[in-house]
Amino acid sequence: MSSVVRLLALLLMCYGLYEVQSAKILALLNLALPSHYIFNRALLIELAGRGHQVTVISPDREKLPVPNLHSIQLEGIYNTIEKNVNYESFAEMSLWDFTFAMFDWGTDLCKRELQTEGARKLLNYPSTERFDLIITEIAWGECFFAFIHKFGSPPVIATSGVGIPPWISLTMRNPENPSYMPNFMLPFSSHMTFRERMLNFIIHNFVTLIYEYRYIRAEEAIARKYFKDFPPFWDIERNFSIVLVNTVPGVDDPRPLLPNVIPVGGMHIKDVPSPLPKDLQTYLDEAKEGFIFFSLGSNLRSDSLSYEKMQALLEAFSELPQRILWKFESDNLPGQPPNVRTGKWLPQSDILAHPNIRVFISHCGKMSSIEASYRGVPVVGIPFFLDQRLNLRDLVNKGVGVELDYKSITKENILAALREVLNNDSYRINMKKRSATFKDQPQTALDRAVFWTEYVIRHNGAPHLRSAATDLYWHQYLLLDVLLVLAVGTLLLTMAACFLVRTIYRTIINLTNKSNKKTKTN
Ligand SMILES: *[C@@H]1O[C@H](CO)[C@@H](O)[C@H](O)[C@H]1NC(C)=O
Ligand SMILES: *[C@@H]1O[C@H](CO)[C@@H](O)[C@H](O)[C@H]1NC(C)=O
């Protein structure tokens, strides 16, 4: 009897929960960067755990089934990238070439993705299919915005794994002042010299213009092949309810954020790390002199580094008393010293939490920089492209990292950089302080992300948080029209004044000439 009552109560409770909380969510995570999937996935897993029905489309896929999470894979994408893109070559490009290469990477990716079986599955969903919310990362995959229109334009939450790139400022009209906010591709600090501000101003506007007038239109053209009709992507973007950005107040330099730009930096980091594989745990536990963790992230492959650079690294490592754990993608590493251990895939955030870690050698992508900061591990940075140089510059300025220039890597400067961080305590101490401010927040980043996601679901969008500036053209937003009228007005007034002065002057001259003539004839 009592069990029947209990079951009934449970069913009622479940029904209540279901009615209030369960939303149908579609996540368009087609950006092919594994670290960004890890970032966004944390939110999706949490939402699924809270009873929401989540469908996610992505080149990445869940290895194990997750209740309430339906995964559609854009198959084969990473293989085609591996065949067609040489990330290392990005490091050698000028900023000009890189800007174009970066956006071309995005359009090329989108083209390939829409051709996959996975995309076809979603394209074949009936247009009457409805979702309560769409989540999408706003970077290098915008052709999928057409799905938003296909499914009846429900409220949209955007995310950004690279902090606040210029296109977020553009679409949300979040203030971005190049006088003290370095562009995400420039290795500047918040205190710029005149030359740096000039370059920052030019690059900021250049990237913004390319995004709006070249790139986003190219993405629309790709989508047009697969979708009958959709509004301009610009209208879809400026209609986003909120955007969740991967920045941390108090760790990243302060900047103004609109109420619909929510900082959720490091929302993928679990405060209590997951247990490491047993043999790895033992290896790190037994590192008496501590260990150094070396990873170039999920896009660059360590095994594609040139022979000379690889030898320089290995020779340097062999002279250190520490153990080295290296994320290395091949089975054999020629000339591997006894204190070096490799792994093809390593749980980075959990390794950084190991008490024996001394230094993290990193490419300084946003996720890695944030994880190092959260775990309080000082960094030796080898940046390649995008925001990596900016992230490293910040770590260096804050006294928690040193730079190692990839192009001029030698055994000597590798050892010098590592010994500097190993032997000078200030890096570790500063990093511990940074970690403490990172963690000192009223709620965790993930709780904040979940709150705002459910907020948007509860209110069926958040138009009341949208800045009125999104309704202005950029010339209106920057008051260029007003400045033009004022400038022309001032010019006309000045000309009128000049004309007046000249007329008066001439009249006076004429009058005096006449009176002079009169006096002469007299
Ligand atoms: C903007 O979003 C609302 C829902 O939040 C939707 O009704 C409207 O159609 C959207 N407009 C465009 C242009 O997507
Ligand atoms: C340690 O590093 C800091 C920051 O670079 C520097 O100011 C300090 O002089 C160094 N201390 C020693 C003993 O080298």
XYZ file of C-alpha atoms and ligand atoms in Angstrom:
550
model
C 0.000 0.000 0.000
C 2.589 2.498 1.149
C 4.732 1.675 -1.882
C 1.803 2.480 -4.176
C 1.361 5.840 -2.438
C 5.063 6.496 -2.711
C 5.042 5.645 -6.402
C 2.050 7.919 -6.937
C 3.766 10.741 -5.076
C 6.902 10.205 -7.148
C 4.908 10.234 -10.381
C 3.136 13.436 -9.356
C 6.443 14.999 -8.426
C 7.975 13.983 -11.722
C 4.999 15.366 -13.578
C 5.323 18.636 -11.662
C 9.028 18.808 -12.446
C 8.395 17.939 -16.038
C 5.739 20.540 -16.502
C 7.741 23.353 -14.944
C 11.227 22.533 -16.006
C 11.604 20.333 -19.020
C 12.366 22.329 -22.130
C 13.300 21.132 -25.596
C 16.694 22.530 -26.459
C 18.671 22.386 -29.704
C 22.410 23.062 -29.558
C 24.138 24.005 -32.815
C 27.754 23.371 -31.840
C 29.222 23.020 -35.296
C 32.455 24.873 -34.516
C 35.094 22.182 -35.042
C 37.346 22.891 -32.068
C 37.338 20.126 -29.440
C 38.154 22.501 -26.579
C 35.087 24.582 -27.398
C 32.933 21.475 -27.365
C 34.264 20.681 -23.888
C 33.331 24.211 -22.795
C 29.762 24.156 -24.202
C 29.167 20.535 -23.333
C 29.448 21.300 -19.616
C 26.301 23.431 -19.894
C 24.424 20.871 -22.011
C 25.221 17.999 -19.640
C 24.011 20.077 -16.706
C 20.803 21.021 -18.545
C 20.149 17.390 -19.500
C 20.739 16.412 -15.875
C 18.078 18.895 -14.831
C 15.504 17.194 -17.019
C 15.702 19.237 -20.215
C 15.635 17.387 -23.523
C 18.789 18.387 -25.375
C 19.604 17.681 -29.022
C 23.138 18.591 -30.034
C 24.689 18.645 -33.503
C 28.490 18.774 -33.602
C 31.612 17.224 -35.151
C 32.368 16.032 -31.610
C 30.326 13.277 -30.085
C 29.669 11.829 -26.671
C 31.620 8.642 -26.039
C 29.034 7.317 -23.599
C 25.275 7.784 -23.773
C 23.945 10.623 -21.604
C 20.298 10.526 -20.477
C 18.176 13.291 -22.085
C 20.959 14.121 -24.541
C 20.527 13.233 -28.187
C 23.705 13.642 -30.184
C 23.921 14.089 -33.969
C 27.453 13.911 -35.296
C 28.748 15.907 -38.256
C 30.859 12.971 -39.269
C 34.362 13.048 -40.697
C 34.915 16.767 -40.134
C 38.118 16.473 -38.114
C 39.619 14.160 -40.740
C 39.042 16.673 -43.531
C 40.489 19.463 -41.387
C 43.550 17.369 -40.681
C 44.012 16.784 -44.394
C 43.401 20.372 -45.454
C 44.550 22.684 -42.673
C 48.062 23.190 -41.352
C 47.541 25.038 -38.081
C 51.274 25.515 -37.640
C 51.418 27.610 -40.821
C 48.998 30.087 -39.226
C 51.815 31.055 -36.866
C 53.943 32.284 -39.774
C 51.280 34.503 -41.381
C 50.996 38.270 -41.247
C 47.983 39.606 -39.352
C 46.420 40.675 -42.640
C 46.721 37.215 -44.209
C 45.681 35.537 -41.003
C 42.437 37.541 -40.749
C 41.387 36.297 -44.168
C 42.642 32.766 -43.494
C 40.692 32.672 -40.221
C 37.395 33.624 -41.846
C 38.044 31.350 -44.846
C 38.585 28.512 -42.388
C 35.070 29.265 -41.082
C 33.347 29.294 -44.474
C 35.238 26.216 -45.616
C 34.207 24.379 -42.454
C 30.550 25.345 -42.836
C 30.492 24.170 -46.455
C 31.849 20.762 -45.494
C 29.525 20.422 -42.526
C 26.331 21.022 -44.471
C 27.341 18.179 -46.807
C 27.492 15.601 -44.006
C 24.933 12.932 -43.193
C 24.579 14.496 -39.763
C 23.509 17.844 -41.222
C 21.117 16.037 -43.569
C 19.431 14.443 -40.566
C 18.687 17.839 -39.060
C 17.725 19.275 -42.457
C 15.200 16.464 -42.776
C 13.478 17.387 -39.513
C 10.044 18.783 -40.439
C 9.847 22.580 -40.327
C 6.993 22.187 -37.882
C 9.460 20.793 -35.325
C 9.683 23.184 -32.394
C 12.333 23.856 -29.749
C 11.959 26.075 -26.701
C 15.525 27.294 -27.008
C 18.488 27.145 -29.353
C 22.057 27.378 -28.082
C 24.838 28.140 -30.555
C 28.446 29.191 -30.462
C 28.934 32.416 -32.378
C 32.172 31.879 -34.281
C 33.159 30.276 -37.582
C 29.986 28.291 -38.211
C 27.252 30.844 -38.836
C 25.711 29.044 -41.840
C 23.862 26.943 -39.241
C 21.935 30.064 -38.158
C 19.489 29.161 -40.938
C 18.284 26.305 -38.713
C 17.073 28.929 -36.224
C 14.645 30.232 -38.812
C 13.723 26.715 -39.970
C 12.562 25.844 -36.454
C 10.389 28.940 -36.046
C 12.905 31.397 -34.505
C 12.725 30.378 -30.850
C 14.843 32.368 -28.349
C 18.573 31.902 -28.896
C 21.472 31.867 -26.465
C 24.906 32.371 -27.990
C 28.141 31.261 -26.400
C 31.717 32.291 -27.071
C 34.711 30.185 -26.102
C 37.281 32.817 -27.132
C 36.192 35.507 -24.671
C 34.666 38.558 -26.345
C 35.715 38.730 -30.011
C 34.780 41.861 -32.025
C 31.695 40.251 -33.573
C 30.089 39.850 -30.163
C 30.609 43.538 -29.511
C 29.184 44.178 -32.952
C 26.029 42.066 -32.710
C 25.156 42.669 -29.062
C 26.476 46.251 -29.238
C 28.537 45.571 -26.157
C 30.883 48.533 -25.677
C 34.319 47.892 -27.129
C 36.754 50.744 -26.918
C 40.037 50.089 -28.740
C 41.813 52.658 -26.573
C 42.166 50.143 -23.759
C 40.672 46.810 -24.935
C 43.191 44.928 -27.060
C 41.767 43.038 -30.021
C 41.812 39.301 -29.397
C 44.436 38.749 -32.097
C 46.919 41.338 -30.837
C 49.423 40.646 -28.046
C 48.759 43.940 -26.259
C 47.882 44.743 -22.668
C 45.177 47.117 -21.452
C 47.817 49.844 -21.261
C 48.808 50.521 -24.846
C 51.336 52.899 -26.333
C 50.245 55.326 -29.049
C 51.454 52.937 -31.784
C 49.642 50.004 -30.206
C 46.399 51.950 -29.858
C 46.640 52.987 -33.475
C 47.176 49.397 -34.652
C 44.482 48.131 -32.282
C 42.002 50.687 -33.609
C 42.752 49.740 -37.213
C 42.605 45.960 -36.619
C 39.423 46.195 -34.544
C 37.589 48.043 -37.290
C 39.145 45.963 -40.049
C 38.018 42.678 -38.484
C 34.573 44.118 -37.765
C 34.088 45.307 -41.337
C 35.338 42.040 -42.860
C 32.988 40.124 -40.560
C 29.933 42.177 -41.399
C 30.412 42.849 -45.100
C 32.340 39.832 -46.371
C 32.294 36.894 -44.023
C 28.705 36.806 -42.771
C 27.446 37.224 -46.361
C 29.606 34.328 -47.500
C 28.034 32.224 -44.722
C 24.553 33.255 -45.939
C 25.486 32.208 -49.469
C 26.492 28.748 -48.207
C 23.227 28.362 -46.296
C 21.158 29.449 -49.290
C 22.016 26.195 -51.059
C 20.268 24.175 -48.347
C 17.532 26.445 -46.974
C 14.696 28.033 -48.933
C 14.447 31.304 -47.067
C 15.753 32.948 -43.952
C 16.209 36.514 -42.730
C 19.646 38.147 -43.017
C 21.979 36.610 -40.421
C 22.591 40.084 -39.098
C 18.912 40.187 -37.989
C 19.186 36.754 -36.410
C 22.354 37.708 -34.534
C 21.171 40.979 -33.082
C 18.066 39.134 -31.891
C 20.058 36.824 -29.588
C 18.628 36.794 -26.072
C 21.898 36.547 -24.202
C 25.473 35.544 -24.849
C 27.574 33.483 -22.452
C 31.214 34.527 -22.760
C 34.313 32.698 -21.591
C 35.762 35.506 -19.469
C 36.353 35.779 -15.742
C 35.829 39.102 -13.949
C 38.761 39.749 -11.649
C 41.061 37.522 -13.702
C 40.646 39.029 -17.160
C 41.106 42.799 -17.300
C 37.907 44.714 -16.424
C 35.642 45.823 -19.251
C 31.987 46.897 -19.437
C 29.414 44.159 -20.056
C 25.767 44.656 -21.013
C 23.264 42.828 -18.783
C 22.782 40.220 -21.529
C 26.502 39.472 -21.844
C 27.130 36.979 -19.071
C 30.678 36.005 -18.033
C 30.858 32.245 -17.480
C 34.627 31.782 -17.837
C 35.747 28.277 -16.955
C 32.212 26.871 -16.626
C 33.603 23.528 -17.834
C 36.036 23.207 -14.909
C 34.987 20.896 -12.095
C 36.298 22.189 -8.787
C 36.906 18.648 -7.548
C 38.940 16.951 -10.274
C 37.951 13.518 -11.591
C 40.277 10.645 -10.643
C 43.145 10.076 -13.075
C 43.815 6.701 -14.703
C 45.605 4.591 -12.117
C 49.032 4.282 -13.782
C 49.107 7.995 -14.555
C 48.142 8.803 -10.967
C 51.031 6.650 -9.688
C 53.470 8.177 -12.170
C 52.614 11.704 -11.033
C 52.443 10.780 -7.328
C 55.960 9.351 -7.569
C 57.435 12.448 -9.227
C 59.644 13.451 -6.277
C 60.928 16.626 -7.945
C 57.486 17.389 -9.310
C 56.410 17.248 -12.948
C 55.968 19.507 -15.946
C 52.874 19.149 -18.114
C 53.317 19.927 -21.807
C 50.332 20.266 -24.131
C 49.745 22.323 -27.268
C 45.979 21.905 -27.028
C 43.539 19.979 -29.149
C 44.209 21.494 -32.607
C 47.971 21.641 -32.917
C 49.742 18.328 -33.019
C 52.992 18.043 -31.074
C 54.044 15.224 -33.367
C 54.059 17.598 -36.350
C 56.667 19.926 -34.848
C 59.849 20.149 -36.911
C 62.725 17.769 -36.165
C 65.056 20.489 -34.814
C 62.436 21.858 -32.447
C 61.540 18.408 -31.218
C 65.218 17.617 -30.545
C 65.705 20.935 -28.719
C 62.731 20.124 -26.490
C 63.883 16.564 -25.778
C 67.466 17.610 -24.995
C 66.234 20.325 -22.665
C 63.850 17.939 -20.897
C 66.604 15.329 -20.418
C 68.596 17.804 -18.321
C 65.796 18.446 -15.843
C 65.211 16.483 -12.622
C 61.410 16.801 -13.071
C 59.215 14.302 -14.853
C 57.625 15.548 -18.076
C 54.143 14.549 -19.144
C 53.626 15.380 -22.821
C 50.382 15.280 -24.807
C 51.816 13.657 -27.913
C 49.674 12.220 -30.679
C 51.917 9.442 -32.077
C 52.972 6.132 -30.589
C 56.680 6.649 -30.731
C 58.747 9.668 -29.879
C 62.286 9.135 -31.249
C 64.966 9.898 -28.655
C 62.506 9.975 -25.763
C 64.469 10.547 -22.501
C 63.582 8.357 -19.477
C 61.934 11.233 -17.582
C 59.444 11.909 -20.399
C 56.093 10.157 -20.658
C 53.595 10.726 -23.459
C 49.865 10.286 -23.802
C 47.672 10.772 -26.868
C 44.817 12.176 -24.905
C 45.226 13.470 -21.364
C 42.621 14.922 -18.961
C 44.234 18.354 -18.812
C 42.135 20.057 -16.162
C 42.522 17.092 -13.767
C 46.284 16.844 -14.363
C 46.664 20.565 -13.638
C 45.006 19.903 -10.275
C 47.697 17.386 -9.224
C 49.700 18.722 -6.240
C 53.077 17.757 -7.791
C 52.707 19.922 -10.876
C 55.353 22.631 -11.183
C 54.921 24.173 -14.646
C 52.437 23.984 -17.523
C 53.968 24.398 -20.997
C 51.025 25.567 -23.069
C 50.046 27.138 -26.404
C 47.908 29.479 -24.254
C 44.528 28.928 -25.895
C 41.704 30.467 -23.899
C 40.633 27.161 -22.300
C 44.183 26.247 -21.283
C 44.930 29.715 -19.888
C 41.718 29.642 -17.882
C 42.356 26.119 -16.580
C 45.915 27.037 -15.540
C 44.582 30.121 -13.742
C 41.860 28.175 -11.962
C 44.269 25.467 -10.818
C 46.985 27.995 -9.952
C 49.732 26.540 -12.168
C 52.392 28.918 -13.617
C 52.839 28.810 -17.379
C 55.583 28.728 -19.985
C 53.729 29.840 -23.116
C 54.415 28.949 -26.771
C 51.644 30.821 -28.598
C 50.819 30.230 -32.273
C 47.789 32.216 -33.447
C 44.385 33.750 -32.663
C 44.061 34.894 -29.042
C 47.012 32.805 -27.838
C 49.498 35.682 -27.908
C 47.061 37.958 -26.117
C 46.405 35.357 -23.416
C 50.125 34.815 -22.898
C 50.801 38.554 -22.779
C 48.259 38.798 -19.967
C 49.891 35.914 -18.065
C 53.329 37.518 -18.458
C 52.058 40.949 -17.372
C 50.463 39.450 -14.286
C 53.739 37.721 -13.355
C 52.345 34.186 -13.685
C 54.072 33.054 -16.870
C 56.999 33.522 -19.244
C 57.125 33.433 -23.028
C 58.995 31.014 -25.245
C 59.040 32.180 -28.862
C 58.274 29.203 -31.089
C 60.249 30.442 -34.091
C 63.486 30.773 -32.129
C 63.209 27.737 -29.875
C 66.549 26.265 -28.762
C 67.562 23.911 -25.990
C 69.087 26.880 -24.110
C 66.045 29.157 -24.134
C 63.718 26.285 -23.258
C 65.845 25.527 -20.204
C 66.109 29.221 -19.314
C 62.326 29.687 -19.451
C 61.602 26.536 -17.446
C 64.281 27.257 -14.805
C 62.990 30.808 -14.413
C 59.540 29.510 -13.493
C 60.834 26.505 -11.522
C 63.320 28.453 -9.398
C 61.617 31.797 -8.907
C 58.734 31.385 -6.466
C 57.000 34.607 -7.498
C 55.270 32.951 -10.464
C 53.721 30.265 -8.314
C 52.712 32.709 -5.595
C 51.103 35.134 -8.073
C 49.277 32.261 -9.760
C 47.892 31.058 -6.419
C 46.524 34.568 -5.823
C 44.995 34.614 -9.290
C 43.392 31.247 -8.629
C 41.948 32.512 -5.332
C 40.277 35.534 -6.984
C 39.028 33.280 -9.781
C 37.231 31.015 -7.309
C 35.867 33.816 -5.114
C 32.526 34.344 -6.867
C 28.946 34.418 -5.526
C 28.077 31.342 -7.626
C 29.982 29.002 -9.909
C 30.225 29.888 -13.575
C 28.172 26.820 -14.472
C 25.393 27.740 -12.005
C 25.334 31.208 -13.539
C 25.133 29.788 -17.063
C 22.271 27.465 -16.036
C 20.410 30.270 -14.281
C 20.489 32.527 -17.352
C 19.618 29.683 -19.700
C 16.530 28.809 -17.680
C 15.762 32.518 -17.309
C 15.529 32.782 -21.105
C 13.320 29.659 -21.194
C 11.048 30.975 -18.415
C 10.499 34.313 -20.134
C 10.491 32.932 -23.670
C 13.390 35.166 -24.699
C 14.880 38.263 -23.141
C 14.052 41.201 -25.424
C 13.928 43.391 -22.304
C 17.688 42.866 -21.876
C 18.512 43.855 -25.430
C 20.388 47.088 -25.904
C 18.528 49.685 -27.970
C 21.824 50.156 -29.772
C 21.168 46.921 -31.706
C 18.484 48.854 -33.618
C 20.965 51.469 -34.790
C 23.101 51.362 -37.907
C 26.768 51.478 -37.083
C 27.095 55.060 -38.284
C 24.293 56.003 -35.907
C 25.788 53.965 -33.069
C 29.156 55.675 -33.476
C 27.345 59.031 -33.937
C 29.129 59.474 -37.245
C 26.002 61.108 -38.710
C 25.884 63.613 -35.853
C 29.602 64.294 -36.111
C 29.232 64.791 -39.866
C 26.421 67.315 -39.451
C 28.375 69.117 -36.745
C 31.519 69.149 -38.871
C 29.693 70.400 -41.965
C 27.776 72.917 -39.831
C 30.986 74.207 -38.299
C 32.580 74.425 -41.722
C 29.624 76.367 -43.160
C 29.535 78.705 -40.169
C 33.255 79.323 -40.448
C 32.913 80.007 -44.164
C 29.983 82.348 -43.530
C 31.964 84.127 -40.850
C 34.964 84.463 -43.178
C 32.719 85.777 -45.951
C 31.175 88.282 -43.565
C 34.525 89.466 -42.277
C 35.838 89.816 -45.825
C 32.791 91.800 -46.944
C 33.009 94.124 -43.960
C 36.748 94.523 -44.500
C 36.294 95.352 -48.180
C 33.496 97.782 -47.469
C 35.670 99.575 -44.946
C 38.610 99.664 -47.394
C 36.352 101.004 -50.134
C 34.933 103.638 -47.832
C 38.376 104.757 -46.660
C 39.652 104.758 -50.275
C 36.739 106.915 -51.313
C 37.225 109.330 -48.440
C 41.000 109.363 -49.208
C 40.233 110.259 -52.826
C 37.877 112.943 -51.622
C 40.510 114.437 -49.322
C 43.096 114.268 -52.183
C 40.798 116.062 -54.671
C 39.961 118.588 -52.038
C 13.584 37.331 -32.677
O 13.296 36.452 -31.609
C 11.934 36.264 -31.304
C 11.820 35.284 -30.152
O 12.695 35.593 -29.120
C 11.182 35.755 -32.518
O 9.799 35.717 -32.256
C 11.454 36.652 -33.729
O 10.873 36.095 -34.880
C 12.949 36.777 -33.940
N 13.268 37.636 -35.080
C 14.142 37.264 -36.016
C 14.394 38.241 -37.125
O 14.751 36.222 -35.974
C 61.397 36.584 -9.809
O 60.578 37.062 -10.876
C 60.038 38.342 -10.675
C 59.068 38.635 -11.795
O 59.656 38.409 -13.065
C 61.180 39.356 -10.560
O 60.629 40.648 -10.338
C 62.088 38.961 -9.431
O 63.209 39.834 -9.385
C 62.578 37.516 -9.606
N 63.336 37.117 -8.441
C 64.517 36.527 -8.518
C 65.153 36.145 -7.235
O 65.086 36.339 -9.596
